[in-house]
Amino acid sequence: QVQLQESGPRLVKPSQTLSLTCTVSGDSIGSGGYYWSWIRQHPGKDLEWIGYFYFTGSTFYNPSLQSRVTLSADTSKNRFSLKLSSVTAADTAVYYCARARAGIHEFWGQGTLVTVSS
Amino acid sequence: EVVMTQSPATLSVSPGERATLSCRASQSVRSNLAWYQQKPGQAPRLLIYGASTRATGIPARFSGSGSGTEFTLTISSLQSEDFAVYYCQQYNNWPPITFGQGTRLEIK
């Protein structure tokens, strides 16, 4: 069974960079065939796709966040990461990592609430 | 960007009855449509992909239909554990992947 677990600071100051890591077990992110995804959910609101990391190193971003987002991976540690720069209170959300097959999000982490506040 | 619109925002149904949830895309997404269920404090769970294919372990009372711009999720006989928020998501035209705003299914 594939399992994903988000980790990282739960509190980030405005204008700083939000950094999260997703550790994967039960699958290898370097094995190909899947997109490794970040999705966020503002409190009580919609799901917003942030982007995909593909094992080749290709990345795909939501145009609304593209200027501030960087996705990367460390295949030796079987984990992938999200960096979101210049955060504001509007970036306060639950951040999920997930494994996607052709856009279908089959497995999700439990999510982590990140609050942007001074 | 493909905008996904779900209706109704809230649906009140009695246990044992049928629930029908709708999702509309602003342009054709063919059959590249998924449905997710989310319970409070949990991550979304994949129910349906390809508009009508149940994901592994999903009970047969969940069914999806539609193609193009109009889609439906039907739960044939509601169980207590089915009361949750349901989201549709298109993966035909991306980036970006886009989700609907959700339908809250509540006990009547």
Short mmCIF file of C-alpha atoms in Angstrom, two decimals:
data_model
loop_
_atom_site.label_atom_id
_atom_site.label_comp_id
_atom_site.label_asym_id
_atom_site.label_seq_id
_atom_site.Cartn_x
_atom_site.Cartn_y
_atom_site.Cartn_z
CA GLN A 1 0.00 0.00 0.00
CA VAL A 2 1.32 3.42 -0.98
CA GLN A 3 1.59 5.87 1.90
CA LEU A 4 2.52 9.53 1.85
CA GLN A 5 3.39 11.77 4.78
CA GLU A 6 3.80 15.53 4.72
CA SER A 7 6.28 17.23 7.01
CA GLY A 8 7.59 20.73 7.56
CA PRO A 9 7.03 23.90 9.56
CA ARG A 10 3.42 24.54 10.54
CA LEU A 11 3.94 28.27 11.00
CA VAL A 12 5.55 30.53 8.43
CA LYS A 13 6.00 34.28 8.61
CA PRO A 14 4.64 36.53 5.85
CA SER A 15 7.05 37.11 2.94
CA GLN A 16 9.04 33.99 3.84
CA THR A 17 9.19 30.68 1.99
CA LEU A 18 6.94 27.77 2.87
CA SER A 19 8.77 24.45 2.60
CA LEU A 20 7.16 21.03 2.85
CA THR A 21 8.39 17.52 2.18
CA CYS A 22 6.39 14.43 1.32
CA THR A 23 7.93 11.10 2.23
CA VAL A 24 6.66 8.16 0.22
CA SER A 25 6.55 4.51 1.24
CA GLY A 26 5.28 1.54 -0.72
CA ASP A 27 6.43 2.95 -4.04
CA SER A 28 9.51 4.53 -5.57
CA ILE A 29 9.15 8.05 -6.89
CA GLY A 30 11.96 7.31 -9.29
CA SER A 31 10.31 4.31 -10.88
CA GLY A 32 8.22 6.28 -13.32
CA GLY A 33 4.60 6.23 -14.37
CA TYR A 34 3.25 8.53 -11.70
CA TYR A 35 3.04 12.22 -11.01
CA TRP A 36 3.84 13.38 -7.50
CA SER A 37 1.43 16.08 -6.60
CA TRP A 38 0.81 18.93 -4.19
CA ILE A 39 -2.72 20.14 -3.55
CA ARG A 40 -3.94 22.62 -0.96
CA GLN A 41 -7.24 23.40 0.67
CA HIS A 42 -7.98 26.70 2.27
CA PRO A 43 -9.92 26.30 5.53
CA GLY A 44 -13.43 25.13 4.70
CA LYS A 45 -12.93 25.73 1.02
CA ASP A 46 -12.08 24.26 -2.36
CA LEU A 47 -9.21 22.07 -3.37
CA GLU A 48 -6.49 23.86 -5.35
CA TRP A 49 -3.93 21.94 -7.36
CA ILE A 50 -0.42 23.35 -6.94
CA GLY A 51 1.63 21.19 -9.27
CA TYR A 52 3.22 17.92 -10.28
CA PHE A 53 6.73 16.54 -10.11
CA TYR A 54 7.49 13.75 -12.57
CA PHE A 55 10.39 11.35 -12.04
CA THR A 56 12.20 12.66 -15.11
CA GLY A 57 12.51 15.97 -13.35
CA SER A 58 9.72 17.60 -15.31
CA THR A 59 7.49 19.89 -13.34
CA PHE A 60 4.01 21.21 -14.03
CA TYR A 61 2.61 24.14 -12.11
CA ASN A 62 -0.70 25.86 -11.61
CA PRO A 63 -0.32 29.10 -13.58
CA SER A 64 -1.84 31.00 -10.67
CA LEU A 65 1.09 29.98 -8.44
CA GLN A 66 3.82 29.34 -10.98
CA SER A 67 5.87 32.41 -10.19
CA ARG A 68 6.23 31.37 -6.54
CA VAL A 69 6.34 27.55 -6.62
CA THR A 70 9.21 25.14 -6.96
CA LEU A 71 8.79 21.37 -6.83
CA SER A 72 11.73 19.02 -6.51
CA ALA A 73 12.57 15.52 -5.36
CA ASP A 74 15.28 13.48 -3.67
CA THR A 75 14.92 10.01 -5.14
CA SER A 76 17.61 8.59 -2.84
CA LYS A 77 15.36 9.42 0.12
CA ASN A 78 12.14 8.73 -1.79
CA ARG A 79 10.66 12.10 -1.04
CA PHE A 80 9.55 15.17 -2.92
CA SER A 81 9.26 18.76 -1.85
CA LEU A 82 7.31 21.97 -2.24
CA LYS A 83 8.65 25.48 -1.86
CA LEU A 84 6.28 28.43 -2.02
CA SER A 85 7.90 31.82 -1.78
CA SER A 86 6.68 35.23 -0.64
CA VAL A 87 3.79 33.79 1.33
CA THR A 88 0.89 35.80 2.66
CA ALA A 89 -2.07 34.97 4.87
CA ALA A 90 -3.85 33.79 1.72
CA ASP A 91 -1.44 30.85 1.62
CA THR A 92 -2.73 29.51 4.94
CA ALA A 93 -4.17 26.12 4.04
CA VAL A 94 -3.99 22.39 4.53
CA TYR A 95 -1.34 21.11 2.16
CA TYR A 96 -1.67 17.59 0.77
CA CYS A 97 0.77 15.52 -1.20
CA ALA A 98 -0.57 12.79 -3.42
CA ARG A 99 0.35 10.27 -6.08
CA ALA A 100 -1.40 10.78 -9.38
CA ARG A 101 -1.77 8.52 -12.37
CA ALA A 102 -2.62 10.51 -15.48
CA GLY A 103 -4.28 13.18 -13.35
CA ILE A 104 -6.14 10.76 -11.09
CA HIS A 105 -5.13 11.22 -7.44
CA GLU A 106 -5.17 7.71 -6.07
CA PHE A 107 -3.24 8.08 -2.84
CA TRP A 108 -3.08 11.08 -0.53
CA GLY A 109 -1.15 12.08 2.53
CA GLN A 110 -3.12 13.04 5.61
CA GLY A 111 -2.43 16.73 5.03
CA THR A 112 -0.71 19.34 7.12
CA LEU A 113 -2.07 22.73 8.12
CA VAL A 114 0.36 25.54 7.42
CA THR A 115 -0.46 28.92 8.91
CA VAL A 116 1.08 32.13 7.63
CA SER A 117 1.28 34.61 10.46
CA SER A 118 3.77 36.91 12.11
CA GLU B 1 -8.63 26.97 -17.34
CA VAL B 2 -11.54 24.55 -17.12
CA VAL B 3 -14.02 25.68 -14.49
CA MET B 4 -15.88 22.91 -12.70
CA THR B 5 -19.25 23.77 -11.18
CA GLN B 6 -21.03 21.42 -8.80
CA SER B 7 -24.66 21.45 -7.78
CA PRO B 8 -26.28 21.63 -5.41
CA ALA B 9 -23.95 23.13 -2.82
CA THR B 10 -25.73 21.13 -0.12
CA LEU B 11 -27.93 18.09 -0.55
CA SER B 12 -30.09 16.72 2.26
CA VAL B 13 -31.06 13.07 1.87
CA SER B 14 -32.36 10.41 4.25
CA PRO B 15 -30.38 7.22 4.87
CA GLY B 16 -31.41 4.48 2.46
CA GLU B 17 -32.44 6.94 -0.23
CA ARG B 18 -30.68 7.82 -3.47
CA ALA B 19 -28.45 10.85 -3.85
CA THR B 20 -27.63 12.46 -7.17
CA LEU B 21 -24.81 14.99 -7.40
CA SER B 22 -24.01 17.02 -10.51
CA CYS B 23 -20.82 18.43 -11.96
CA ARG B 24 -20.52 20.64 -15.03
CA ALA B 25 -17.36 21.58 -16.91
CA SER B 26 -16.95 24.90 -18.70
CA GLN B 27 -15.65 23.02 -21.74
CA SER B 28 -15.52 19.40 -22.75
CA VAL B 29 -13.29 17.20 -20.61
CA ARG B 30 -14.34 14.04 -22.47
CA SER B 31 -14.45 11.31 -19.80
CA ASN B 32 -11.44 12.60 -17.89
CA LEU B 33 -13.38 13.26 -14.73
CA ALA B 34 -12.85 11.96 -11.19
CA TRP B 35 -14.95 12.10 -8.04
CA TYR B 36 -13.58 12.27 -4.50
CA GLN B 37 -15.18 11.96 -1.08
CA GLN B 38 -13.87 13.97 1.84
CA LYS B 39 -14.84 13.57 5.48
CA PRO B 40 -13.98 16.13 8.18
CA GLY B 41 -10.33 16.12 9.10
CA GLN B 42 -9.44 13.64 6.37
CA ALA B 43 -7.85 13.78 2.96
CA PRO B 44 -10.05 13.29 -0.08
CA ARG B 45 -10.55 9.69 -1.20
CA LEU B 46 -10.80 8.68 -4.83
CA LEU B 47 -14.19 7.20 -5.67
CA ILE B 48 -14.56 7.31 -9.44
CA TYR B 49 -12.26 8.01 -12.39
CA GLY B 50 -12.80 7.99 -16.11
CA ALA B 51 -16.26 9.40 -15.25
CA SER B 52 -17.65 5.95 -14.44
CA THR B 53 -14.96 3.54 -13.20
CA ARG B 54 -15.02 2.81 -9.49
CA ALA B 55 -11.68 2.97 -7.73
CA THR B 56 -10.39 -0.05 -5.86
CA GLY B 57 -12.50 -0.91 -2.83
CA ILE B 58 -15.33 1.50 -3.59
CA PRO B 59 -18.78 -0.04 -2.99
CA ALA B 60 -21.07 -0.68 -5.93
CA ARG B 61 -23.65 1.78 -4.58
CA PHE B 62 -21.41 4.55 -5.95
CA SER B 63 -21.75 5.11 -9.68
CA GLY B 64 -20.67 7.81 -12.07
CA SER B 65 -21.95 8.80 -15.46
CA GLY B 66 -21.61 11.46 -18.11
CA SER B 67 -19.09 12.76 -20.62
CA GLY B 68 -18.18 16.03 -22.21
CA THR B 69 -19.45 18.72 -19.89
CA GLU B 70 -22.15 17.06 -17.76
CA PHE B 71 -21.45 14.47 -15.09
CA THR B 72 -23.36 12.78 -12.30
CA LEU B 73 -22.37 10.88 -9.18
CA THR B 74 -25.13 8.66 -7.83
CA ILE B 75 -25.18 6.94 -4.48
CA SER B 76 -27.94 4.39 -4.73
CA SER B 77 -28.79 3.76 -1.07
CA LEU B 78 -27.15 6.11 1.38
CA GLN B 79 -25.31 4.66 4.33
CA SER B 80 -24.36 6.69 7.38
CA GLU B 81 -20.72 6.73 6.33
CA ASP B 82 -21.58 8.36 2.99
CA PHE B 83 -22.43 11.73 4.49
CA ALA B 84 -19.47 13.85 3.47
CA VAL B 85 -18.33 16.44 0.92
CA TYR B 86 -17.92 15.29 -2.68
CA TYR B 87 -15.65 16.92 -5.25
CA CYS B 88 -15.34 16.44 -8.96
CA GLN B 89 -12.02 17.03 -10.73
CA GLN B 90 -11.09 17.22 -14.39
CA TYR B 91 -7.80 16.00 -15.79
CA ASN B 92 -8.38 16.49 -19.49
CA ASN B 93 -6.98 20.00 -19.97
CA TRP B 94 -4.10 20.76 -17.68
CA PRO B 95 -2.29 22.53 -16.26
CA PRO B 96 -4.09 23.36 -14.21
CA ILE B 97 -5.91 20.36 -12.82
CA THR B 98 -9.18 21.82 -11.50
CA PHE B 99 -11.72 20.79 -8.90
CA GLY B 100 -15.33 21.72 -8.35
CA GLN B 101 -16.28 23.61 -5.23
CA GLY B 102 -17.86 20.56 -3.64
CA THR B 103 -21.30 19.29 -2.67
CA ARG B 104 -22.00 18.69 0.99
CA LEU B 105 -24.20 15.63 1.46
CA GLU B 106 -26.00 15.85 4.78
CA ILE B 107 -28.48 13.74 6.65
CA LYS B 108 -32.08 14.80 6.23
#
